[in-house]
C-alpha cells in the first residue's frame, strides 16, 4: 500500500472540528461498497440473526437445550473461546516485525493485525456470555458491586487481560487512523509504549487462559507444563494464517496494493511455529502413551476411543492431517508466490488449529469424568447456530473495520480531501 503524503490540515481546524468529521467519515465508509460487499454483509447479518434467535431460545429455556451436562460442562462455546483467544494473540505477529525490527513492509499492514485482535476479543467475550446460564448475573463479578475474587481466581485474571487487550488495541487503532486521516505523523509517545505493552499483553491473554485450565487438578488431561507454550505456538499459526487470508482477499477484491514482503514474513513465521506446534504435540502424545497409567484415559479416548466410545477420534485425526498437510505446503520454498497453494495451506492450518484447540482439547478434558464415567458430548443445532452467529458478528466487525481503515491508511480518504470536496 502506498503511504499517504504528509499533508497538514488547516491550522485553525481543532480536534473539536476534525474528530466529528473523522467519526462521520468512518460511518460513511462502513456503509459504502460494491455488490460483493453488500452480499457478504447481508449473508453475515442473516447468520448473526439466526444465532441471536438461537441464543434467545437458550436464555428462555435454560442451558438444558444444549448437549452440555454435569459431566461435560464446557462445550462448543468454550472451545471457540479458547481458539479465539489464540487468534487475538496471533494478531500481535504483525506488530513484532513492524515495531521491534522496523520492517517497512509490515508497517503498511500492521493495522490489519490490530483490527483482527479487536474482532477476535469481541468474539471471545461473546462466547463467554453465551456460555453463562444467566448472563444477567454477570454483575456479580463487577468490582465494588459483586465479588471479583482478585487475585485468587484465575477467571478474574482472564477478565482483566481480555478486556485490557481490547482497550489497548482500540487505542492503537483509533489513534493511528485518526492521525492518518488528519495527515499528521503519529506522535510515538502516544502509541509506541502502548504497542510494546500490547506485545506482552498478547502473550498474557493466552498464558492466563492456559493457566485457567492447568490449575484444575481434577482434569489430568490439562495438567501439563506444555499447555501454555502450545497455546502460544498454535496462536502464532492461526493468527498469521487468518491475516494472510485477509491480505489475499484485500489484494484481489480491492484496489489496495499489498506487497509480497508482509506475506513472505508471515509465511516464514508460520513455517517455524507450525513445526514447533507439531513437535510439542508429539512430545505430549509420547508422554501420555509411553508412560501409561490411569491419568491417560482422556488421551486414549481422544486418539483411539475408550470402551467403545470414539466420538472425538475423527476430529483429532482430521486436525493432525490438516496441520501436517499445511506444514508440507508451507515448507515449499516459493509458496508465497503461488496464491492458491498459500490460501490452501492457511485454510488447512486454520482449520487444524481450530479443531485442536476445541474438540481436541476442551471436550476430552471432561471425558472420562472425575467419577470415571464416559458421557460423550456432541454439539447440537442450538450450539452450532449460536456459535455461527458469533463468528458472523465478528467477521462483520472485522470487515467493517478493514473497510474503514484501508482507504484512510492508503491516503485515499483524508481530512484535507474532505475539506476540498466540500469547499
CSV table of C-alpha atoms in Angstrom, one decimal:
chain,number,residue,atom,x,y,z
A,1,UNK,CA,0.0,0.0,0.0
A,2,UNK,CA,1.2,3.5,-0.8
A,3,UNK,CA,1.9,5.7,2.1
A,4,UNK,CA,0.0,9.0,2.1
A,5,UNK,CA,1.9,12.2,1.8
A,6,UNK,CA,2.4,14.2,5.0
A,7,UNK,CA,-0.2,16.9,4.4
A,8,UNK,CA,-1.4,19.1,7.2
A,9,UNK,CA,-5.0,20.2,7.8
A,10,UNK,CA,-5.7,23.9,8.1
A,11,UNK,CA,-4.1,25.2,11.4
A,12,UNK,CA,-7.4,26.7,12.6
A,13,UNK,CA,-9.2,23.2,12.5
A,14,UNK,CA,-9.2,21.9,16.0
A,15,UNK,CA,-9.9,18.4,17.3
A,16,UNK,CA,-13.5,19.6,18.1
A,17,UNK,CA,-14.0,20.1,14.4
A,18,UNK,CA,-11.8,17.3,12.9
A,19,UNK,CA,-12.8,14.5,15.2
A,20,UNK,CA,-16.6,14.6,14.4
A,21,UNK,CA,-15.6,14.7,10.7
A,22,UNK,CA,-13.4,11.6,11.3
A,23,UNK,CA,-16.3,9.7,13.0
A,24,UNK,CA,-18.8,10.7,10.3
A,25,UNK,CA,-16.3,9.7,7.6
A,26,UNK,CA,-15.9,6.3,9.2
A,27,UNK,CA,-19.6,5.8,9.3
A,28,UNK,CA,-19.9,6.7,5.6
A,29,UNK,CA,-17.1,4.4,4.6
A,30,UNK,CA,-18.6,1.5,6.6
A,31,UNK,CA,-21.8,1.7,4.5
A,32,UNK,CA,-20.2,2.1,1.1
A,33,UNK,CA,-19.1,-0.7,-1.2
A,34,UNK,CA,-19.8,-2.8,-4.3
A,35,UNK,CA,-22.4,-5.5,-4.7
A,36,UNK,CA,-20.0,-8.2,-3.4
A,37,UNK,CA,-19.5,-6.2,-0.2
A,38,UNK,CA,-23.3,-5.9,0.3
A,39,UNK,CA,-23.9,-9.5,-0.5
A,40,UNK,CA,-21.2,-10.5,2.1
A,41,UNK,CA,-22.6,-8.3,4.8
A,42,UNK,CA,-26.2,-9.4,4.1
A,43,UNK,CA,-25.1,-13.0,4.4
A,44,UNK,CA,-23.3,-12.4,7.7
A,45,UNK,CA,-26.2,-10.4,9.0
A,46,UNK,CA,-28.6,-13.3,8.3
A,47,UNK,CA,-26.3,-15.8,10.1
A,48,UNK,CA,-25.9,-13.5,13.0
A,49,UNK,CA,-29.6,-13.1,13.4
A,50,UNK,CA,-30.1,-16.9,13.3
A,51,UNK,CA,-27.6,-17.1,16.1
A,52,UNK,CA,-29.3,-14.4,18.0
A,53,UNK,CA,-32.6,-16.2,17.8
A,54,UNK,CA,-31.0,-19.5,18.9
A,55,UNK,CA,-29.4,-17.6,21.9
A,56,UNK,CA,-32.8,-16.2,22.8
A,57,UNK,CA,-34.2,-19.8,22.9
A,58,UNK,CA,-31.3,-20.8,25.1
A,59,UNK,CA,-31.8,-17.9,27.5
A,60,UNK,CA,-35.5,-18.6,27.7
A,61,UNK,CA,-35.4,-22.3,28.2
A,62,UNK,CA,-32.0,-22.6,30.0
A,63,UNK,CA,-28.8,-24.5,29.2
A,64,UNK,CA,-30.7,-27.7,29.1
A,65,UNK,CA,-31.4,-27.1,25.4
A,66,UNK,CA,-27.7,-27.7,24.7
A,67,UNK,CA,-26.0,-31.0,24.8
A,68,UNK,CA,-23.8,-29.9,27.7
A,69,UNK,CA,-24.3,-31.7,31.0
A,70,UNK,CA,-22.9,-32.0,34.5
A,71,UNK,CA,-20.3,-34.4,33.0
A,72,UNK,CA,-19.3,-32.1,30.1
A,73,UNK,CA,-20.0,-28.6,31.3
A,74,UNK,CA,-17.8,-26.8,28.8
A,75,UNK,CA,-18.7,-27.4,25.2
A,76,UNK,CA,-18.5,-25.8,21.8
A,77,UNK,CA,-18.7,-22.2,23.3
A,78,UNK,CA,-15.6,-22.6,25.4
A,79,UNK,CA,-13.9,-24.5,22.6
A,80,UNK,CA,-14.4,-21.5,20.3
A,81,UNK,CA,-13.4,-19.1,23.1
A,82,UNK,CA,-10.1,-20.9,23.6
A,83,UNK,CA,-9.4,-20.7,19.8
A,84,UNK,CA,-10.4,-17.0,19.6
A,85,UNK,CA,-8.0,-16.1,22.4
A,86,UNK,CA,-5.2,-17.5,20.3
A,87,UNK,CA,-6.4,-15.7,17.2
A,88,UNK,CA,-6.4,-12.4,19.1
A,89,UNK,CA,-2.9,-13.1,20.4
A,90,UNK,CA,-1.7,-14.1,17.0
A,91,UNK,CA,-2.6,-10.7,15.7
A,92,UNK,CA,0.4,-9.3,17.5
A,93,UNK,CA,2.7,-11.1,15.0
A,94,UNK,CA,2.1,-8.1,12.7
A,95,UNK,CA,3.3,-5.8,15.5
A,96,UNK,CA,6.6,-7.5,16.4
A,97,UNK,CA,8.3,-7.2,13.0
A,98,UNK,CA,6.9,-3.8,12.4
A,99,UNK,CA,8.0,-2.1,15.7
A,100,UNK,CA,10.8,-4.3,17.1
A,101,UNK,CA,12.6,-4.8,13.8
A,102,UNK,CA,11.4,-1.7,12.0
A,103,UNK,CA,10.2,-3.6,8.9
A,104,UNK,CA,8.6,-1.2,6.5
A,105,UNK,CA,6.6,-3.9,4.7
A,106,UNK,CA,4.9,-4.8,7.9
A,107,UNK,CA,4.3,-1.2,8.9
A,108,UNK,CA,2.0,-0.7,6.0
A,109,UNK,CA,-0.3,-3.6,7.0
A,110,UNK,CA,0.1,-3.7,10.8
A,111,UNK,CA,-3.3,-2.2,11.2
A,112,UNK,CA,-4.8,-5.5,9.8
A,113,UNK,CA,-3.4,-7.5,12.7
A,114,UNK,CA,-4.5,-4.9,15.3
A,115,UNK,CA,-8.1,-4.9,13.9
A,116,UNK,CA,-8.1,-8.7,14.0
A,117,UNK,CA,-7.2,-8.6,17.6
A,118,UNK,CA,-10.2,-6.3,18.3
A,119,UNK,CA,-12.7,-8.5,16.4
A,120,UNK,CA,-11.3,-11.7,18.0
A,121,UNK,CA,-11.6,-10.4,21.5
A,122,UNK,CA,-15.2,-9.3,20.9
A,123,UNK,CA,-15.9,-12.8,19.8
A,124,UNK,CA,-14.2,-14.2,22.9
A,125,UNK,CA,-16.4,-12.1,25.1
A,126,UNK,CA,-19.4,-13.2,23.1
A,127,UNK,CA,-18.6,-16.9,23.6
A,128,UNK,CA,-18.2,-16.4,27.3
A,129,UNK,CA,-21.5,-14.5,27.6
A,130,UNK,CA,-23.5,-17.3,25.7
A,131,UNK,CA,-21.8,-19.9,27.9
A,132,UNK,CA,-23.3,-18.2,31.0
A,133,UNK,CA,-26.6,-19.8,32.0
A,134,UNK,CA,-27.7,-16.5,33.5
A,135,UNK,CA,-25.9,-13.7,31.6
A,136,UNK,CA,-27.9,-11.1,33.5
A,137,UNK,CA,-26.0,-12.1,36.7
A,138,UNK,CA,-22.6,-11.0,35.3
A,139,UNK,CA,-22.8,-8.0,37.6
A,140,UNK,CA,-21.8,-10.4,40.4
A,141,UNK,CA,-18.2,-10.1,39.0
A,142,UNK,CA,-18.1,-6.3,38.9
A,143,UNK,CA,-15.6,-4.9,41.4
A,144,UNK,CA,-17.3,-3.0,44.2
A,145,UNK,CA,-20.7,-4.4,43.3
A,146,UNK,CA,-20.1,-8.1,43.3
A,147,UNK,CA,-17.2,-10.3,44.4
A,148,UNK,CA,-14.4,-10.1,41.9
A,149,UNK,CA,-12.2,-12.5,43.9
A,150,UNK,CA,-9.0,-10.9,42.6
A,151,UNK,CA,-6.2,-12.1,42.6
A,152,UNK,CA,-7.3,-15.6,43.9
A,153,UNK,CA,-9.5,-16.5,41.0
A,154,UNK,CA,-7.8,-17.3,37.6
A,155,UNK,CA,-11.1,-16.3,36.0
A,156,UNK,CA,-10.8,-12.7,37.2
A,157,UNK,CA,-7.3,-12.6,35.7
A,158,UNK,CA,-8.8,-13.7,32.4
A,159,UNK,CA,-11.4,-11.0,32.6
A,160,UNK,CA,-8.7,-8.4,33.2
A,161,UNK,CA,-6.3,-9.5,30.4
A,162,UNK,CA,-9.1,-9.9,27.8
A,163,UNK,CA,-10.7,-6.5,28.4
A,164,UNK,CA,-7.4,-4.8,28.8
A,165,UNK,CA,-6.2,-6.2,25.5
A,166,UNK,CA,-9.3,-4.9,23.8
A,167,UNK,CA,-8.8,-1.4,25.2
A,168,UNK,CA,-5.2,-1.4,24.2
A,169,UNK,CA,-5.9,-2.3,20.6
A,170,UNK,CA,-8.8,0.1,20.4
A,171,UNK,CA,-6.4,2.9,21.5
A,172,UNK,CA,-3.7,2.0,19.0
A,173,UNK,CA,-6.1,1.6,16.0
A,174,UNK,CA,-8.1,4.6,16.8
A,175,UNK,CA,-5.1,6.9,17.3
A,176,UNK,CA,-3.3,5.7,14.2
A,177,UNK,CA,-6.3,6.0,12.0
A,178,UNK,CA,-7.2,9.5,13.3
A,179,UNK,CA,-3.7,10.8,12.8
A,180,UNK,CA,-3.6,9.3,9.3
A,181,UNK,CA,-6.9,10.9,8.5
A,182,UNK,CA,-5.7,14.3,9.7
A,183,UNK,CA,-2.5,13.9,7.6
A,184,UNK,CA,-0.3,14.1,10.7
A,185,UNK,CA,2.5,11.9,11.7
A,186,UNK,CA,1.6,9.9,14.8
A,187,UNK,CA,3.4,11.0,17.9
A,188,UNK,CA,5.4,8.0,19.2
A,189,UNK,CA,4.9,9.0,22.8
A,190,UNK,CA,1.2,8.4,22.4
A,191,UNK,CA,1.2,4.9,20.9
A,192,UNK,CA,4.6,3.2,20.8
A,193,UNK,CA,4.7,2.4,24.5
A,194,UNK,CA,1.2,1.0,24.2
A,195,UNK,CA,2.3,-1.1,21.2
A,196,UNK,CA,5.1,-2.7,23.3
A,197,UNK,CA,2.5,-3.2,26.1
A,198,UNK,CA,0.2,-5.0,23.6
A,199,UNK,CA,3.0,-7.4,22.7
A,200,UNK,CA,3.4,-8.5,26.3
A,201,UNK,CA,-0.4,-8.4,26.9
A,202,UNK,CA,-1.0,-10.6,23.8
A,203,UNK,CA,1.2,-13.3,25.4
A,204,UNK,CA,-0.5,-12.9,28.7
A,205,UNK,CA,-4.1,-13.4,27.4
A,206,UNK,CA,-3.3,-16.9,26.1
A,207,UNK,CA,-1.0,-17.7,29.0
A,208,UNK,CA,-3.6,-16.8,31.6
A,209,UNK,CA,-6.2,-18.9,29.7
A,210,UNK,CA,-3.8,-21.9,29.7
A,211,UNK,CA,-3.2,-21.4,33.4
A,212,UNK,CA,-7.0,-21.4,33.9
A,213,UNK,CA,-7.1,-25.0,32.6
A,214,UNK,CA,-3.8,-26.1,34.0
A,215,UNK,CA,-5.0,-25.1,37.5
A,216,UNK,CA,-7.8,-27.6,37.5
A,217,UNK,CA,-6.3,-30.5,39.3
A,218,UNK,CA,-9.3,-32.8,38.7
A,219,UNK,CA,-8.7,-32.7,34.9
A,220,UNK,CA,-5.4,-34.5,34.4
A,221,UNK,CA,-5.6,-34.1,30.6
A,222,UNK,CA,-4.8,-30.4,31.1
A,223,UNK,CA,-2.2,-30.8,33.8
A,224,UNK,CA,0.8,-30.4,31.5
A,225,UNK,CA,3.5,-27.7,31.6
A,226,UNK,CA,3.4,-27.6,27.8
A,227,UNK,CA,-0.1,-26.3,27.7
A,228,UNK,CA,0.8,-22.5,27.8
A,229,UNK,CA,3.7,-22.8,25.3
A,230,UNK,CA,1.4,-24.9,22.9
A,231,UNK,CA,-1.3,-22.3,23.2
A,232,UNK,CA,1.1,-19.5,22.2
A,233,UNK,CA,2.7,-21.6,19.4
A,234,UNK,CA,-0.6,-22.5,17.9
A,235,UNK,CA,-1.7,-18.9,18.2
A,236,UNK,CA,1.2,-17.8,16.1
A,237,UNK,CA,0.0,-20.3,13.4
A,238,UNK,CA,-3.7,-19.4,13.3
A,239,UNK,CA,-3.2,-15.6,13.6
A,240,UNK,CA,-0.8,-15.2,10.7
A,241,UNK,CA,-2.9,-17.7,8.7
A,242,UNK,CA,-6.0,-15.6,9.0
A,243,UNK,CA,-4.1,-12.4,8.3
A,244,UNK,CA,-2.6,-13.9,5.1
A,245,UNK,CA,-6.1,-14.8,4.0
A,246,UNK,CA,-7.3,-11.3,4.7
A,247,UNK,CA,-4.4,-9.8,2.8
A,248,UNK,CA,-5.0,-12.0,-0.2
A,249,UNK,CA,-8.7,-11.0,-0.1
A,250,UNK,CA,-7.8,-7.3,0.0
A,251,UNK,CA,-5.3,-7.8,-2.8
A,252,UNK,CA,-7.7,-9.5,-5.2
A,253,UNK,CA,-11.1,-7.9,-4.2
A,254,UNK,CA,-10.0,-4.2,-3.9
A,255,UNK,CA,-7.7,-1.7,-5.5
A,256,UNK,CA,-5.3,-1.5,-2.5
A,257,UNK,CA,-1.8,-2.7,-3.1
A,258,UNK,CA,-0.5,-5.3,-0.7
A,259,UNK,CA,3.2,-6.1,-1.1
A,260,UNK,CA,4.8,-9.5,-1.1
A,261,UNK,CA,7.1,-8.5,1.8
A,262,UNK,CA,4.5,-8.8,4.5
A,263,UNK,CA,3.1,-12.0,3.3
A,264,UNK,CA,6.6,-13.5,3.0
A,265,UNK,CA,7.4,-12.6,6.6
A,266,UNK,CA,4.1,-14.2,7.8
A,267,UNK,CA,4.8,-17.3,5.9
A,268,UNK,CA,8.2,-17.6,7.4
A,269,UNK,CA,6.7,-17.2,10.9
A,270,UNK,CA,4.1,-19.9,10.1
A,271,UNK,CA,6.8,-22.3,8.8
A,272,UNK,CA,8.6,-22.2,12.2
A,273,UNK,CA,5.6,-22.1,14.5
A,274,UNK,CA,3.7,-24.9,12.9
A,275,UNK,CA,6.7,-27.3,13.1
A,276,UNK,CA,7.2,-26.3,16.8
A,277,UNK,CA,3.5,-27.0,17.4
A,278,UNK,CA,3.7,-30.4,15.8
A,279,UNK,CA,6.8,-31.2,17.9
A,280,UNK,CA,5.0,-30.2,21.1
A,281,UNK,CA,2.1,-32.4,20.1
A,282,UNK,CA,4.4,-35.4,19.5
A,283,UNK,CA,6.0,-34.8,22.9
A,284,UNK,CA,2.7,-34.8,24.7
A,285,UNK,CA,1.5,-37.9,22.8
A,286,UNK,CA,4.7,-39.8,23.7
A,287,UNK,CA,4.4,-38.8,27.4
A,288,UNK,CA,0.8,-39.9,27.5
A,289,UNK,CA,1.1,-43.3,25.8
A,290,UNK,CA,4.6,-44.3,26.8
A,291,UNK,CA,4.3,-43.8,30.5
A,292,UNK,CA,0.7,-45.1,30.7
A,293,UNK,CA,-1.3,-45.0,33.9
A,294,UNK,CA,-4.9,-44.2,34.7
A,295,UNK,CA,-4.4,-40.5,34.0
A,296,UNK,CA,-4.0,-41.2,30.3
A,297,UNK,CA,-7.6,-42.3,29.9
A,298,UNK,CA,-8.7,-39.0,28.3
A,299,UNK,CA,-5.8,-39.1,25.8
A,300,UNK,CA,-6.7,-42.7,24.9
A,301,UNK,CA,-10.3,-41.8,24.4
A,302,UNK,CA,-9.3,-38.8,22.2
A,303,UNK,CA,-7.0,-40.6,19.9
A,304,UNK,CA,-8.2,-44.2,19.8
A,305,UNK,CA,-11.5,-44.4,21.7
A,306,UNK,CA,-12.2,-46.0,25.0
A,307,UNK,CA,-14.6,-48.8,25.9
A,308,UNK,CA,-16.4,-48.5,22.6
A,309,UNK,CA,-16.8,-44.7,22.8
A,310,UNK,CA,-14.9,-42.8,20.0
A,311,UNK,CA,-16.9,-39.7,19.0
A,312,UNK,CA,-13.7,-37.4,19.1
A,313,UNK,CA,-11.4,-39.8,17.2
A,314,UNK,CA,-12.3,-38.4,13.7
A,315,UNK,CA,-11.9,-34.9,15.0
A,316,UNK,CA,-8.4,-35.2,16.3
A,317,UNK,CA,-7.0,-37.2,13.4
A,318,UNK,CA,-8.5,-34.7,11.0
A,319,UNK,CA,-6.8,-32.0,12.9
A,320,UNK,CA,-3.4,-33.8,12.7
A,321,UNK,CA,-3.8,-34.5,9.0
A,322,UNK,CA,-4.8,-30.9,8.2
A,323,UNK,CA,-1.9,-29.5,10.2
A,324,UNK,CA,0.6,-31.9,8.6
A,325,UNK,CA,-0.6,-31.0,5.1
A,326,UNK,CA,-0.4,-27.3,5.9
A,327,UNK,CA,3.2,-27.8,7.2
A,328,UNK,CA,4.2,-29.6,4.0
A,329,UNK,CA,2.7,-26.9,1.8
A,330,UNK,CA,4.3,-24.1,3.8
A,331,UNK,CA,7.7,-25.7,3.5
A,332,UNK,CA,7.6,-25.3,-0.3
A,333,UNK,CA,10.3,-22.6,-1.0
A,334,UNK,CA,8.1,-20.4,-3.2
A,335,UNK,CA,4.7,-21.0,-1.6
A,336,UNK,CA,4.2,-17.2,-1.1
A,337,UNK,CA,4.3,-16.8,-4.9
A,338,UNK,CA,1.5,-19.3,-5.5
A,339,UNK,CA,-1.7,-17.8,-4.1
A,340,UNK,CA,-3.8,-21.0,-4.5
A,341,UNK,CA,-1.3,-23.1,-2.6
A,342,UNK,CA,-0.8,-20.4,0.0
A,343,UNK,CA,-4.5,-20.0,0.7
A,344,UNK,CA,-5.0,-23.8,0.8
A,345,UNK,CA,-2.1,-24.1,3.4
A,346,UNK,CA,-3.6,-21.3,5.5
A,347,UNK,CA,-7.1,-22.8,5.4
A,348,UNK,CA,-5.7,-26.2,6.4
A,349,UNK,CA,-3.6,-24.7,9.3
A,350,UNK,CA,-6.6,-22.6,10.5
A,351,UNK,CA,-9.0,-25.5,10.5
A,352,UNK,CA,-6.5,-27.9,12.1
A,353,UNK,CA,-5.7,-25.5,15.0
A,354,UNK,CA,-9.4,-24.8,15.4
A,355,UNK,CA,-10.2,-28.5,15.9
A,356,UNK,CA,-7.1,-29.0,18.1
A,357,UNK,CA,-8.0,-26.1,20.4
A,358,UNK,CA,-11.7,-27.1,20.6
A,359,UNK,CA,-12.8,-30.6,20.1
A,360,UNK,CA,-9.3,-31.9,20.7
A,361,UNK,CA,-8.6,-30.0,23.9
A,362,UNK,CA,-11.6,-28.8,25.8
A,363,UNK,CA,-14.0,-31.7,25.4
A,364,UNK,CA,-11.6,-34.6,26.2
A,365,UNK,CA,-10.7,-32.8,29.4
A,366,UNK,CA,-14.1,-33.9,30.7
A,367,UNK,CA,-14.1,-37.4,29.3
A,368,UNK,CA,-13.9,-39.7,31.4
A,369,UNK,CA,-15.4,-37.7,34.2
A,370,UNK,CA,-13.9,-37.4,37.7
A,371,UNK,CA,-16.1,-40.4,38.6
A,372,UNK,CA,-14.5,-42.4,35.7
A,373,UNK,CA,-17.8,-42.3,33.7
A,374,UNK,CA,-17.8,-41.8,30.0
A,375,UNK,CA,-20.5,-39.4,28.8
A,376,UNK,CA,-19.9,-38.3,25.3
A,377,UNK,CA,-20.7,-34.8,24.0
A,378,UNK,CA,-21.6,-33.7,20.5
A,379,UNK,CA,-22.8,-30.1,19.9
A,380,UNK,CA,-26.4,-29.8,18.9
A,381,UNK,CA,-28.1,-27.4,16.5
A,382,UNK,CA,-28.6,-24.7,19.0
A,383,UNK,CA,-24.9,-24.6,19.9
A,384,UNK,CA,-23.8,-24.6,16.2
A,385,UNK,CA,-26.3,-21.8,15.4
A,386,UNK,CA,-25.2,-19.6,18.3
A,387,UNK,CA,-21.5,-20.2,17.5
A,388,UNK,CA,-22.0,-19.4,13.8
A,389,UNK,CA,-23.9,-16.3,14.8
A,390,UNK,CA,-20.9,-15.1,16.9
A,391,UNK,CA,-18.5,-15.9,14.2
A,392,UNK,CA,-20.6,-13.9,11.7
A,393,UNK,CA,-20.8,-10.9,14.1
A,394,UNK,CA,-17.1,-11.0,14.5
A,395,UNK,CA,-16.5,-11.2,10.7
A,396,UNK,CA,-18.9,-8.3,10.3
A,397,UNK,CA,-16.9,-6.2,12.7
A,398,UNK,CA,-13.6,-7.1,11.1
A,399,UNK,CA,-15.0,-6.5,7.5
A,400,UNK,CA,-16.3,-3.0,8.5
A,401,UNK,CA,-13.0,-2.2,10.3
A,402,UNK,CA,-11.0,-3.1,7.2
A,403,UNK,CA,-13.4,-1.3,5.0
A,404,UNK,CA,-12.8,1.9,7.1
A,405,UNK,CA,-9.1,1.5,7.7
A,406,UNK,CA,-7.8,0.8,4.2
A,407,UNK,CA,-8.9,4.0,2.5
A,408,UNK,CA,-7.5,6.1,5.4
A,409,UNK,CA,-4.2,4.3,5.6
A,410,UNK,CA,-3.7,4.4,1.8
A,411,UNK,CA,-4.4,8.1,1.7
A,412,UNK,CA,-7.5,7.8,-0.5
A,413,UNK,CA,-9.5,9.4,2.3
A,414,UNK,CA,-8.2,12.3,4.4
A,415,UNK,CA,-9.3,15.4,6.2
A,416,UNK,CA,-7.7,17.7,3.6
A,417,UNK,CA,-9.6,15.9,0.7
A,418,UNK,CA,-12.9,16.1,2.6
A,419,UNK,CA,-12.5,19.8,3.1
A,420,UNK,CA,-11.5,20.4,-0.5
A,421,UNK,CA,-14.5,18.3,-1.7
A,422,UNK,CA,-16.9,20.4,0.4
A,423,UNK,CA,-15.2,23.7,-0.5
